[in-house]
Coordinates of N, CA and C and ligand atoms in Angstrom, one line a residue:
M41 N 5.8 8.6 -12.9 CA 4.9 7.7 -12.9 C 5.3 6.4 -13.4
T42 N 4.4 5.5 -13.3 CA 5.2 4.1 -13.8 C 4.0 3.4 -14.4
D43 N 4.4 2.5 -15.3 CA 3.3 1.6 -16.2 C 3.2 0.6 -15.6
T44 N 4.1 0.0 -14.1 CA 3.9 -1.2 -13.3 C 2.3 -1.1 -12.9
Y45 N 1.9 -2.5 -12.8 CA 0.4 -2.7 -12.0 C -0.6 -2.5 -13.5
S46 N 0.2 -2.2 -14.7 CA -0.8 -2.2 -15.9 C -1.7 -3.4 -15.8
V47 N -1.3 -4.7 -15.5 CA -1.8 -5.8 -15.8 C -2.9 -5.9 -14.6
T48 N -2.3 -5.8 -13.4 CA -2.9 -6.1 -12.1 C -4.2 -5.3 -11.7
A49 N -3.9 -3.8 -12.2 CA -4.9 -3.0 -11.8 C -6.5 -3.6 -12.1
E50 N -6.5 -4.1 -13.3 CA -7.7 -4.9 -13.7 C -8.2 -5.8 -12.5
F51 N -7.5 -6.6 -12.2 CA -7.8 -7.5 -11.2 C -8.1 -7.7 -10.0
Y52 N -7.1 -6.3 -9.3 CA -6.7 -5.9 -7.7 C -8.0 -6.3 -6.9
D53 N -8.8 -5.1 -7.3 CA -10.0 -5.0 -6.5 C -11.1 -6.2 -6.6
L54 N -11.6 -6.8 -7.6 CA -12.1 -8.0 -7.7 C -11.3 -9.1 -6.8
L55 N -10.3 -9.2 -7.1 CA -9.7 -10.6 -6.1 C -9.3 -10.2 -4.8
Q56 N -9.1 -8.9 -4.6 CA -8.4 -8.4 -3.1 C -9.3 -7.6 -2.4
A57 N -10.0 -6.9 -3.1 CA -10.5 -6.1 -2.0 C -11.5 -6.5 -0.9
T58 N -12.2 -7.3 -1.0 CA -12.9 -7.8 0.2 C -11.8 -8.0 1.4
Q59 N -10.9 -8.8 1.0 CA -10.0 -9.2 2.2 C -9.0 -8.0 2.6
F60 N -9.0 -7.0 1.7 CA -8.0 -5.9 2.4 C -8.8 -4.9 3.0
L61 N -10.3 -4.9 2.6 CA -11.2 -3.9 3.4 C -11.4 -4.4 4.9
R62 N -11.3 -5.8 5.1 CA -11.5 -6.2 6.6 C -10.4 -5.9 7.4
T63 N -9.0 -5.9 6.8 CA -7.9 -5.5 7.7 C -8.0 -4.0 7.7
A64 N -8.3 -3.1 6.7 CA -8.3 -1.9 6.6 C -8.9 -1.4 7.8
E65 N -10.5 -1.9 7.9 CA -11.2 -1.4 8.5 C -10.8 -1.5 10.0
R66 N -10.1 -2.9 10.4 CA -9.7 -3.0 11.8 C -8.7 -2.2 12.2
L67 N -7.6 -2.0 11.3 CA -6.6 -1.2 11.5 C -7.0 0.3 11.9
L68 N -7.9 0.8 11.0 CA -8.4 2.0 11.2 C -9.4 2.5 12.7
D69 N -9.9 1.4 12.4 CA -10.7 1.4 13.9 C -9.9 1.6 15.3
R70 N -8.8 1.0 15.0 CA -7.6 0.8 16.4 C -6.9 2.0 16.1
W71 N -6.5 2.6 15.2 CA -5.3 3.5 15.1 C -5.7 4.9 14.4
L72 N -6.7 5.1 13.8 CA -6.9 6.3 13.1 C -6.9 7.4 14.2
G73 N -7.8 7.3 15.4 CA -8.1 8.5 16.0 C -8.8 9.5 15.3
T74 N -8.4 10.9 15.8 CA -9.3 12.0 15.3 C -7.9 12.8 14.4
P75 N -7.8 12.4 13.3 CA -6.7 13.5 12.7 C -7.6 15.0 12.5
H76 N -6.5 16.0 12.6 CA -7.1 17.5 12.4 C -6.0 18.0 11.6
V77 N -5.2 17.7 11.2 CA -4.4 18.2 9.9 C -4.7 17.6 8.6
G78 N -4.5 16.4 8.5 CA -4.7 15.8 7.2 C -4.3 14.4 7.4
I79 N -4.5 13.6 6.2 CA -4.1 12.1 6.2 C -3.2 11.8 5.0
L80 N -2.3 11.0 5.2 CA -1.6 10.7 3.9 C -1.8 9.2 3.9
D81 N -2.3 8.6 2.6 CA -2.3 7.2 2.4 C -1.3 7.1 1.0
I82 N -0.2 6.3 1.5 CA 1.0 6.2 0.6 C 0.9 4.8 -0.1
G83 N 0.9 4.9 -1.5 CA 0.7 3.4 -2.1 C -0.7 3.3 -2.0
A84 N -1.6 4.5 -2.5 CA -3.0 4.2 -2.3 C -3.6 3.4 -3.1
G85 N -2.9 2.8 -4.2 CA -3.5 1.8 -5.0 C -5.0 2.5 -5.8
T86 N -5.7 1.5 -5.5 CA -7.2 1.8 -6.4 C -7.8 2.8 -5.2
G87 N -7.2 3.0 -4.2 CA -8.0 3.8 -3.3 C -9.2 3.1 -2.5
L88 N -9.0 1.9 -2.2 CA -9.9 1.6 -1.0 C -9.8 2.2 0.0
A89 N -8.5 2.4 0.6 CA -8.7 2.7 2.0 C -8.7 4.5 2.1
T90 N -8.2 4.7 0.7 CA -8.6 6.4 0.8 C -9.8 6.7 1.3
C91 N -10.8 5.8 0.6 CA -12.3 6.3 0.6 C -12.5 5.9 2.2
L92 N -12.4 4.8 2.7 CA -12.6 4.6 4.1 C -12.1 5.9 5.1
M93 N -11.0 6.3 4.7 CA -10.4 7.4 5.7 C -11.3 8.8 5.3
V94 N -11.8 8.8 4.3 CA -12.6 10.1 4.2 C -14.0 10.2 4.9
G95 N -14.6 8.6 4.9 CA -15.8 8.3 5.9 C -15.3 8.7 7.0
R96 N -14.1 8.4 7.7 CA -14.0 8.5 9.1 C -13.4 9.6 9.7
S97 N -13.1 10.7 8.7 CA -12.4 11.9 9.1 C -13.3 13.4 8.7
D98 N -12.5 14.4 8.9 CA -13.1 15.5 8.2 C -12.0 16.3 7.3
V99 N -10.7 15.5 7.6 CA -9.7 16.4 6.9 C -9.4 16.0 5.3
T100 N -8.5 16.6 4.5 CA -8.1 16.2 3.3 C -7.3 15.1 3.4
V101 N -7.8 14.1 2.5 CA -6.8 12.7 2.5 C -5.9 12.9 1.0
H102 N -4.7 12.6 1.4 CA -3.6 12.9 0.3 C -3.3 11.4 -0.1
A103 N -3.7 11.0 -1.4 CA -3.6 9.7 -2.0 C -2.3 10.0 -2.8
V104 N -1.3 9.0 -2.2 CA -0.1 9.3 -3.2 C 0.1 7.8 -4.0
E105 N 0.3 7.9 -5.1 CA -0.2 6.8 -6.2 C 0.9 7.0 -7.3
P106 N 2.1 6.2 -7.5 CA 2.8 6.5 -8.8 C 2.2 5.9 -10.0
A107 N 1.5 4.6 -9.8 CA 1.2 3.8 -11.0 C -0.2 4.3 -11.7
A108 N -0.1 4.6 -13.0 CA -1.2 5.1 -13.6 C -2.6 4.2 -13.6
G109 N -2.2 2.7 -13.8 CA -3.1 1.9 -14.1 C -4.1 1.9 -12.4
M110 N -3.3 1.9 -11.6 CA -4.2 1.9 -10.2 C -4.7 3.2 -10.0
R111 N -4.1 4.3 -10.3 CA -4.7 5.7 -10.2 C -6.0 5.7 -11.0
S112 N -6.0 5.0 -11.9 CA -7.4 5.2 -12.9 C -8.4 4.5 -12.2
V113 N -8.3 3.3 -11.6 CA -9.2 2.8 -10.8 C -9.7 3.6 -9.6
M114 N -8.6 4.0 -9.2 CA -8.8 5.2 -8.0 C -10.0 6.1 -8.6
L115 N -9.7 6.8 -9.7 CA -10.2 8.2 -10.2 C -11.6 7.6 -10.5
S116 N -11.9 6.4 -10.9 CA -13.2 6.1 -11.2 C -14.1 6.0 -9.9
R117 N -13.2 5.3 -8.7 CA -14.0 5.2 -7.5 C -14.5 6.4 -7.0
L118 N -13.7 7.7 -7.2 CA -13.9 8.9 -6.7 C -15.2 9.9 -7.7
A119 N -15.1 9.3 -9.1 CA -15.8 10.0 -10.0 C -17.3 9.9 -9.5
G120 N -18.2 11.2 -9.6 CA -19.1 11.6 -9.3 C -19.9 11.5 -7.9
R121 N -18.7 11.3 -7.0 CA -19.3 11.2 -5.6 C -18.5 12.3 -5.0
S122 N -19.5 13.5 -4.8 CA -19.0 14.9 -4.2 C -18.3 14.6 -3.1
E123 N -18.9 13.9 -1.9 CA -18.2 13.8 -0.5 C -16.9 13.4 -0.5
L124 N -16.3 12.7 -1.8 CA -14.9 12.2 -2.0 C -14.2 13.1 -2.8
L125 N -14.9 13.6 -3.8 CA -14.1 14.6 -4.8 C -13.5 16.0 -3.7
S126 N -14.2 16.1 -3.3 CA -13.9 17.6 -2.5 C -12.8 17.1 -1.1
R127 N -12.6 16.1 -1.0 CA -11.6 15.6 0.2 C -10.4 15.0 -0.1
V128 N -10.4 14.3 -1.4 CA -9.2 13.5 -1.6 C -8.4 14.5 -2.7
R129 N -7.0 14.2 -2.2 CA -6.3 15.0 -3.1 C -5.2 14.1 -3.9
V130 N -4.9 13.9 -5.2 CA -4.0 12.7 -5.6 C -2.6 13.2 -6.2
H131 N -1.6 12.6 -5.7 CA -0.3 12.9 -5.7 C 0.2 11.7 -6.8
A132 N 0.4 12.0 -8.0 CA 0.7 11.2 -9.0 C 2.4 10.8 -9.0
R133 N 3.0 10.6 -8.0 CA 4.3 10.3 -8.0 C 4.5 9.4 -6.8
G134 N 5.9 8.7 -6.7 CA 6.4 7.8 -5.5 C 6.4 8.7 -4.1
L135 N 6.7 7.8 -3.3 CA 6.9 8.5 -2.0 C 8.3 9.4 -2.1
Q136 N 9.1 8.9 -2.5 CA 10.5 9.5 -2.4 C 10.4 11.0 -3.1
D137 N 9.4 11.2 -3.8 CA 9.4 12.3 -4.6 C 8.2 13.1 -3.9
L138 N 7.6 12.9 -2.8 CA 6.3 13.7 -2.4 C 6.5 15.1 -2.2
G139 N 7.6 15.6 -1.5 CA 7.5 17.1 -1.6 C 6.6 17.8 -1.0
L140 N 6.0 17.3 0.1 CA 5.0 18.0 0.8 C 5.5 18.1 2.4
S141 N 5.1 19.1 3.0 CA 5.6 19.6 4.2 C 4.5 20.0 5.0
G142 N 4.2 19.1 6.4 CA 3.5 19.2 7.3 C 1.8 19.0 7.1
V143 N 1.6 18.1 6.1 CA 0.3 18.3 5.7 C -0.7 17.2 6.3
A144 N -0.1 16.2 7.2 CA -0.7 15.4 7.8 C -0.4 15.0 9.2
D145 N -1.4 14.3 10.1 CA -1.1 13.8 11.3 C -1.6 12.4 11.2
F146 N -1.8 12.0 10.2 CA -1.9 10.5 10.5 C -1.2 9.9 9.0
A147 N -0.6 9.2 8.9 CA 0.0 8.4 7.6 C -0.2 6.9 7.8
W148 N -0.3 6.8 6.5 CA -0.8 5.2 6.2 C 0.0 4.6 5.2
C149 N 0.5 3.5 5.2 CA 1.4 2.9 3.9 C 1.2 1.2 4.0
L150 N 0.0 0.7 3.7 CA 0.2 -1.0 3.6 C 0.5 -1.5 2.4
N151 N 1.3 -2.6 2.4 CA 1.4 -3.4 1.3 C 2.5 -2.8 -0.1
T152 N 3.1 -1.6 0.5 CA 4.0 -0.9 -0.5 C 5.5 -0.9 -0.1
M153 N 6.0 -1.0 1.0 CA 7.2 -0.9 1.5 C 8.3 -1.8 0.6
G154 N 7.6 -2.8 0.6 CA 8.4 -4.2 0.0 C 8.6 -3.7 -1.7
S155 N 8.2 -2.7 -2.2 CA 8.4 -2.7 -3.7 C 9.5 -1.5 -3.5
L156 N 10.0 -1.0 -2.4 CA 11.1 0.2 -2.5 C 12.3 -0.4 -2.1
S157 N 13.5 -0.3 -2.8 CA 14.9 -0.7 -2.2 C 15.1 0.1 -1.0
R158 N 16.4 -0.5 -0.5 CA 16.9 0.0 1.0 C 17.0 1.7 0.7
A159 N 17.8 1.8 -0.3 CA 17.9 3.4 -0.5 C 16.4 4.3 -0.6
E160 N 15.7 3.6 -1.6 CA 14.5 4.2 -2.0 C 13.6 4.8 -0.4
R161 N 13.6 3.4 0.4 CA 12.7 3.2 1.5 C 13.3 4.6 2.4
A162 N 14.8 4.8 2.7 CA 15.3 5.7 3.3 C 14.8 7.2 2.6
A163 N 15.0 7.4 1.7 CA 14.8 8.4 0.8 C 12.9 8.9 1.2
G164 N 12.3 7.7 1.1 CA 10.6 7.7 1.3 C 10.3 8.2 2.7
L165 N 11.1 7.4 3.7 CA 10.7 7.6 4.8 C 11.1 9.1 5.3
A166 N 12.3 9.6 4.9 CA 12.6 11.1 5.0 C 11.3 11.9 4.5
A167 N 10.9 11.9 3.2 CA 10.0 12.6 2.9 C 8.7 12.4 3.7
L168 N 8.4 11.4 4.0 CA 7.5 11.1 4.9 C 7.7 11.8 6.2
A169 N 8.5 11.9 6.9 CA 8.8 12.9 7.9 C 8.6 14.0 7.9
T170 N 8.9 14.8 6.5 CA 8.8 15.9 6.5 C 7.2 16.0 6.4
A171 N 6.4 15.5 5.7 CA 5.2 15.7 5.5 C 4.4 15.5 6.6
V172 N 4.9 14.8 7.7 CA 3.9 14.7 8.7 C 4.2 15.6 9.9
V173 N 3.5 15.8 10.7 CA 3.9 16.9 11.7 C 4.3 16.1 12.8
P174 N 5.0 17.0 13.6 CA 5.5 16.1 14.8 C 4.2 15.6 15.7
G175 N 4.3 14.6 16.4 CA 3.2 14.1 17.3 C 2.2 13.1 16.0
G176 N 2.5 13.3 14.9 CA 1.7 12.5 13.9 C 1.9 11.0 14.2
T177 N 0.9 10.4 13.7 CA 1.1 8.8 13.8 C 1.0 8.4 12.2
L178 N 2.3 7.2 12.3 CA 2.2 6.5 11.0 C 2.2 5.2 11.4
V179 N 1.2 4.6 10.3 CA 1.0 3.2 10.5 C 1.4 2.5 8.9
V180 N 2.5 1.5 9.2 CA 3.2 1.1 8.1 C 3.7 -0.2 8.2
Q181 N 3.2 -1.1 7.1 CA 3.3 -2.5 7.2 C 4.9 -2.5 6.5
R182 N 5.6 -3.4 7.4 CA 6.9 -3.6 6.9 C 7.4 -4.3 5.7
P183 N 8.3 -4.2 5.1 CA 8.8 -5.1 4.2 C 8.9 -6.4 4.5
P184 N 8.6 -7.4 3.7 CA 8.7 -9.0 4.1 C 10.4 -9.0 4.4
A185 N 10.6 -9.7 5.5 CA 11.7 -10.0 5.8 C 12.4 -11.2 5.3
E186 N 11.3 -12.1 4.8 CA 11.6 -13.5 4.1 C 11.4 -13.3 2.7
P187 N 11.8 -14.6 1.7 CA 10.9 -14.5 0.7 C 9.3 -14.9 0.4
G188 N 8.9 -15.9 1.4 CA 7.6 -16.2 1.4 C 7.2 -17.3 0.8
A189 N 6.1 -17.9 0.5 CA 5.8 -19.0 0.1 C 6.1 -19.2 -1.5
E190 N 6.6 -20.2 -2.1 CA 6.9 -20.3 -3.6 C 5.7 -20.0 -4.3
R191 N 4.6 -20.3 -3.6 CA 3.4 -20.2 -4.6 C 2.4 -20.2 -3.6
A192 N 1.2 -19.1 -4.0 CA 0.2 -19.1 -3.1 C -1.1 -18.7 -4.1
D193 N -2.0 -18.9 -3.5 CA -3.4 -18.8 -4.4 C -3.9 -17.2 -4.0
L194 N -4.5 -16.6 -4.8 CA -5.1 -15.2 -4.5 C -6.7 -15.7 -4.4
P195 N -7.4 -14.9 -3.5 CA -8.8 -15.2 -3.7 C -9.5 -15.2 -5.1
S196 N -10.6 -16.2 -5.0 CA -11.1 -16.1 -6.4 C -12.5 -15.6 -6.0
W197 N -13.1 -15.1 -7.4 CA -14.5 -14.9 -7.3 C -15.4 -15.0 -8.7
Q198 N -16.7 -15.3 -8.5 CA -17.5 -15.7 -9.6 C -17.7 -14.0 -10.1
L199 N -17.6 -13.8 -11.6 CA -18.3 -12.7 -12.3 C -19.0 -13.0 -13.5
G200 N -20.5 -13.1 -13.3 CA -21.1 -13.5 -14.5 C -21.0 -14.7 -15.0
G201 N -20.8 -15.7 -14.0 CA -20.7 -16.7 -14.3 C -19.1 -17.6 -14.3
D202 N -18.4 -16.2 -14.7 CA -17.1 -16.9 -14.8 C -16.0 -16.9 -13.6
L203 N -15.3 -17.6 -13.4 CA -14.2 -17.8 -12.3 C -13.0 -16.8 -12.4
Y204 N -13.1 -15.9 -11.6 CA -11.6 -14.9 -11.8 C -11.1 -15.6 -10.7
S205 N -9.6 -15.9 -11.0 CA -8.7 -16.6 -9.7 C -7.4 -15.9 -9.9
G206 N -6.3 -16.2 -9.2 CA -4.9 -15.9 -9.4 C -4.0 -16.5 -8.3
E207 N -2.8 -16.5 -8.7 CA -2.0 -16.7 -7.9 C -0.7 -15.8 -7.8
V208 N 0.2 -16.0 -6.7 CA 1.4 -15.4 -6.8 C 2.7 -16.2 -6.4
A209 N 3.7 -16.3 -7.3 CA 4.7 -16.9 -7.2 C 6.0 -16.3 -6.6
C210 N 6.7 -16.7 -5.8 CA 7.9 -15.8 -5.3 C 9.2 -16.5 -5.7
V211 N 10.3 -15.8 -6.3 CA 11.3 -16.3 -6.3 C 12.7 -15.6 -6.0
P212 N 13.6 -16.1 -5.1 CA 14.5 -15.2 -4.7 C 15.2 -15.2 -5.7
T213 N 15.9 -13.8 -5.9 CA 16.7 -13.3 -7.1 C 18.1 -12.6 -6.5
G214 N 18.2 -12.6 -5.1 CA 19.6 -11.9 -4.9 C 19.3 -12.0 -3.2
P215 N 20.7 -11.8 -2.4 CA 20.4 -11.4 -0.9 C 18.9 -11.1 -0.3
E216 N 18.5 -9.7 -0.8 CA 17.5 -9.3 -0.3 C 16.6 -8.7 -1.4
L217 N 16.6 -9.6 -2.5 CA 15.9 -9.4 -3.5 C 14.9 -10.4 -3.8
V218 N 13.4 -10.5 -4.1 CA 12.7 -11.5 -4.8 C 12.2 -10.9 -6.1
E219 N 11.4 -11.9 -6.6 CA 10.7 -11.5 -7.8 C 9.0 -11.9 -7.4
W220 N 8.3 -11.4 -7.5 CA 6.7 -11.8 -7.3 C 6.3 -11.9 -9.0
R221 N 5.6 -12.8 -9.2 CA 5.0 -13.6 -10.5 C 3.6 -13.4 -10.0
F222 N 2.8 -12.5 -10.5 CA 1.5 -12.6 -10.1 C 0.7 -12.9 -11.7
T223 N -0.3 -14.1 -11.4 CA -1.0 -14.8 -12.8 C -2.5 -14.6 -12.6
Y224 N -3.2 -14.0 -13.2 CA -4.5 -14.1 -13.1 C -5.2 -14.9 -14.3
R225 N -6.3 -15.3 -13.7 CA -6.9 -16.5 -14.9 C -8.3 -16.4 -14.9
V226 N -9.0 -16.2 -16.2 CA -10.5 -16.2 -16.3 C -10.9 -17.9 -16.8
A227 N -11.9 -18.5 -16.0 CA -12.3 -19.6 -16.7 C -13.9 -19.4 -16.6
R228 N -14.4 -20.1 -17.8 CA -15.8 -20.2 -18.1 C -16.1 -21.6 -18.3
D229 N -17.2 -22.2 -17.7 CA -17.4 -23.5 -17.8 C -16.3 -24.4 -17.5
G230 N -15.4 -24.1 -16.5 CA -14.1 -25.1 -16.1 C -13.2 -24.8 -17.3
I231 N -13.2 -23.9 -18.5 CA -12.3 -23.8 -19.3 C -11.5 -22.5 -19.2
L232 N -10.1 -22.3 -19.2 CA -9.5 -21.5 -19.3 C -9.5 -20.5 -20.5
I233 N -10.1 -19.0 -20.2 CA -10.6 -18.4 -21.6 C -9.4 -17.3 -21.6
R234 N -8.8 -16.6 -20.2 CA -7.9 -15.8 -20.2 C -6.8 -16.2 -19.2
E235 N -5.6 -15.8 -19.5 CA -4.5 -15.6 -18.6 C -3.6 -14.5 -18.9
E236 N -3.3 -13.9 -17.7 CA -2.4 -12.4 -17.8 C -1.3 -12.8 -16.7
S237 N -0.1 -12.0 -16.8 CA 0.7 -12.0 -15.6 C 1.2 -10.9 -15.5
E238 N 1.9 -10.5 -14.3 CA 2.9 -9.4 -14.3 C 3.5 -9.6 -12.9
T239 N 5.2 -9.3 -13.3 CA 5.9 -9.8 -12.3 C 6.6 -8.1 -11.8
F240 N 6.8 -8.2 -10.4 CA 7.2 -7.3 -9.9 C 8.7 -7.6 -8.7
A241 N 9.5 -6.4 -8.8 CA 10.5 -6.9 -7.9 C 10.3 -6.4 -6.4
G242 N 10.8 -7.1 -5.7 CA 10.6 -7.0 -4.3 C 11.9 -7.1 -3.5
H243 N 11.7 -6.2 -2.3 CA 13.1 -5.9 -1.4 C 12.7 -6.4 -0.1
L244 N 13.6 -7.2 0.2 CA 13.6 -7.8 1.8 C 14.0 -6.8 2.7
A245 N 13.6 -7.0 4.1 CA 14.2 -6.1 4.9 C 13.9 -7.0 6.4
T246 N 15.0 -6.9 7.1 CA 15.0 -7.4 8.5 C 14.1 -6.3 9.2
E247 N 13.3 -7.0 10.3 CA 12.4 -6.1 11.2 C 13.5 -4.9 11.9
A248 N 14.7 -5.3 12.3 CA 15.8 -4.8 12.8 C 16.2 -3.8 11.8
E249 N 16.4 -3.8 10.6 CA 16.8 -3.0 9.5 C 15.6 -1.9 9.3
F250 N 14.5 -2.5 9.2 CA 13.3 -1.3 8.9 C 13.2 -0.7 10.2
A251 N 13.4 -1.1 11.4 CA 13.1 -0.2 12.8 C 14.3 0.8 12.7
E252 N 15.6 0.5 12.0 CA 16.4 1.4 12.2 C 16.0 2.5 11.3
Q253 N 15.6 2.3 10.0 CA 15.3 3.3 9.1 C 14.3 4.1 9.4
L254 N 13.3 3.8 10.2 CA 12.1 4.6 10.7 C 12.8 5.7 11.7
A255 N 13.7 4.9 12.7 CA 14.2 5.9 13.7 C 15.1 7.1 13.0
A256 N 16.1 6.6 11.9 CA 17.0 7.5 11.3 C 16.0 8.5 10.8
A257 N 14.7 8.4 10.4 CA 13.9 9.2 9.6 C 13.1 10.2 10.6
G258 N 13.2 9.8 11.9 CA 12.4 10.6 12.8 C 11.3 10.1 13.3
F259 N 11.2 8.6 13.5 CA 9.8 8.3 13.8 C 10.1 6.9 14.9
A260 N 9.7 7.3 16.0 CA 9.4 6.3 17.3 C 8.5 5.7 17.2
P261 N 8.6 4.0 17.6 CA 7.7 2.8 17.7 C 6.8 3.1 18.7
V262 N 5.4 2.9 18.7 CA 4.6 3.0 19.9 C 3.6 1.4 19.9
G263 N 3.9 0.9 18.8 CA 2.9 -0.2 18.8 C 3.1 -1.1 17.7
T264 N 2.4 -2.2 17.6 CA 2.6 -3.0 16.7 C 1.2 -3.6 16.2
D265 N 1.1 -4.4 15.0 CA -0.2 -4.9 14.6 C -0.2 -5.9 13.6
E266 N -1.1 -6.5 13.2 CA -1.3 -7.3 11.9 C -1.3 -7.1 10.9
P267 N -1.2 -7.1 9.7 CA -0.1 -8.3 9.2 C 1.3 -7.2 9.1
D268 N 2.3 -7.8 10.0 CA 3.6 -7.4 10.1 C 3.4 -5.4 10.0
V269 N 2.3 -5.0 11.0 CA 2.5 -3.6 10.8 C 2.8 -3.0 11.9
V270 N 3.6 -1.8 11.8 CA 4.4 -0.8 12.8 C 3.7 0.3 13.0
I271 N 3.3 0.8 14.2 CA 2.9 1.9 14.5 C 4.0 2.8 15.4
A272 N 4.2 4.0 14.8 CA 5.2 4.9 14.8 C 4.7 6.3 15.2
R273 N 5.1 7.1 15.8 CA 5.0 8.6 16.1 C 6.0 9.3 15.5
R274 N 5.9 10.5 15.1 CA 6.9 11.2 14.4 C 7.3 12.2 15.6
I275 N 8.7 12.0 15.7 CA 9.2 12.7 16.8 C 9.4 14.1 16.4
R276 N 9.6 15.0 17.4 CA 9.8 16.4 17.1 C 11.2 16.5 16.5
V277 N 12.2 16.4 16.9 CA 13.7 16.5 16.3 C 14.2 15.2 15.7
R278 N 14.4 15.3 14.5 CA 15.1 14.1 13.8 C 16.3 13.8 13.9
P279 N 16.8 12.7 14.2 CA 18.2 12.3 14.8 C 19.0 12.8 13.6
A280 N 20.2 13.1 14.0 CA 21.4 13.8 13.0 C 22.0 12.4 11.9
T281 N 21.7 12.8 10.8 CA 22.4 11.5 10.0 C 23.8 11.5 10.0
P282 N 24.4 10.2 10.0 CA 25.7 10.1 10.3 C 26.4 10.6 8.9
A283 N 27.6 10.9 9.1 CA 28.3 11.6 7.9 C 28.5 10.4 7.1
G284 N 28.5 10.7 5.7 CA 29.1 9.6 4.8 C 27.9 9.0 4.0
Ligands
SAM199 C1 0.2 -4.0 -3.6 S1 -0.4 -2.4 -4.0 C2 -1.3 -2.0 -2.5 C3 -2.2 -0.7 -2.7 C4 -2.8 -0.4 -1.3 N1 -1.9 0.1 -0.5 C5 -3.4 -1.7 -0.8 O1 -2.8 -2.1 0.3 O2 -4.6 -2.1 -1.2 C6 1.4 -1.5 -3.8 C7 0.9 0.1 -4.3 O3 2.1 0.8 -3.9 C8 2.4 1.7 -5.3 N2 4.0 1.9 -4.8 C9 4.9 1.1 -5.3 N3 6.0 2.1 -5.4 C10 5.7 3.1 -4.6 C11 6.3 4.3 -4.3 N4 7.8 4.3 -4.5 N5 5.9 5.1 -3.6 C12 4.4 5.4 -3.2 N6 3.5 4.3 -3.6 C13 4.2 3.3 -4.4 C14 1.9 0.7 -6.5 O4 2.0 1.6 -7.5 C15 0.9 0.1 -5.8 O5 -0.4 0.8 -6.2

């Protein structure tokens, strides 16, 4: 379990849910199909997609989320809603430590792979391959290949007359490493009344490198989508891992 996202969890849904839900609904319309075994939501965050997937299926949705702050928001979202409580199982751990076998025929991982180092991605994808039954579908957003804009605004929203806004700054810190600094601001009558920041380590990977890692874990590509999403099928036999 981690205390990362301890600052971000407060602002995540307010600033980003509207945009994220539009993307998630479009991707689910296209790729979810009708799962019969179960669903895995990896890096489930505040549970936005988790709840969409409950509404669109009849199977258990496994929400995998290591950060306590994000899980707290997720549990609040589930609280008191029997249709969600009976169908979501929360796993308070990282993908690398998933430890589940054959629980899903649909897996989903958006906006998360960039938090994992190369070795963590390999371990995570191997754990995912064990958790997904052969023939199952994986919808995964690739880690970024490039550092991205030096600075970008997050969406902003009015709340009780206050303006909540945010920005993300990206600084390269090594050949495949970046640091993302998220700053959140609350302004009242045009005057800044709060500012909070949180910094995350990010890991870059080329498309080719990530494709190799998927293949090594036992996933064959079947399509692509936006933003930077790969659709892959869990193949029956995992390729032998090279020695060493
Ligand atoms: C940017 S948030 C995205 C949340 C959600 N997928 C979305 O798109 O709204 C990334 C999430 O991945 C989680 N995460 C980070 N490392 C992880 C790991 N090793 N395994 C699973 N989730 C992880 C974080 O705690 C965080 O909630």
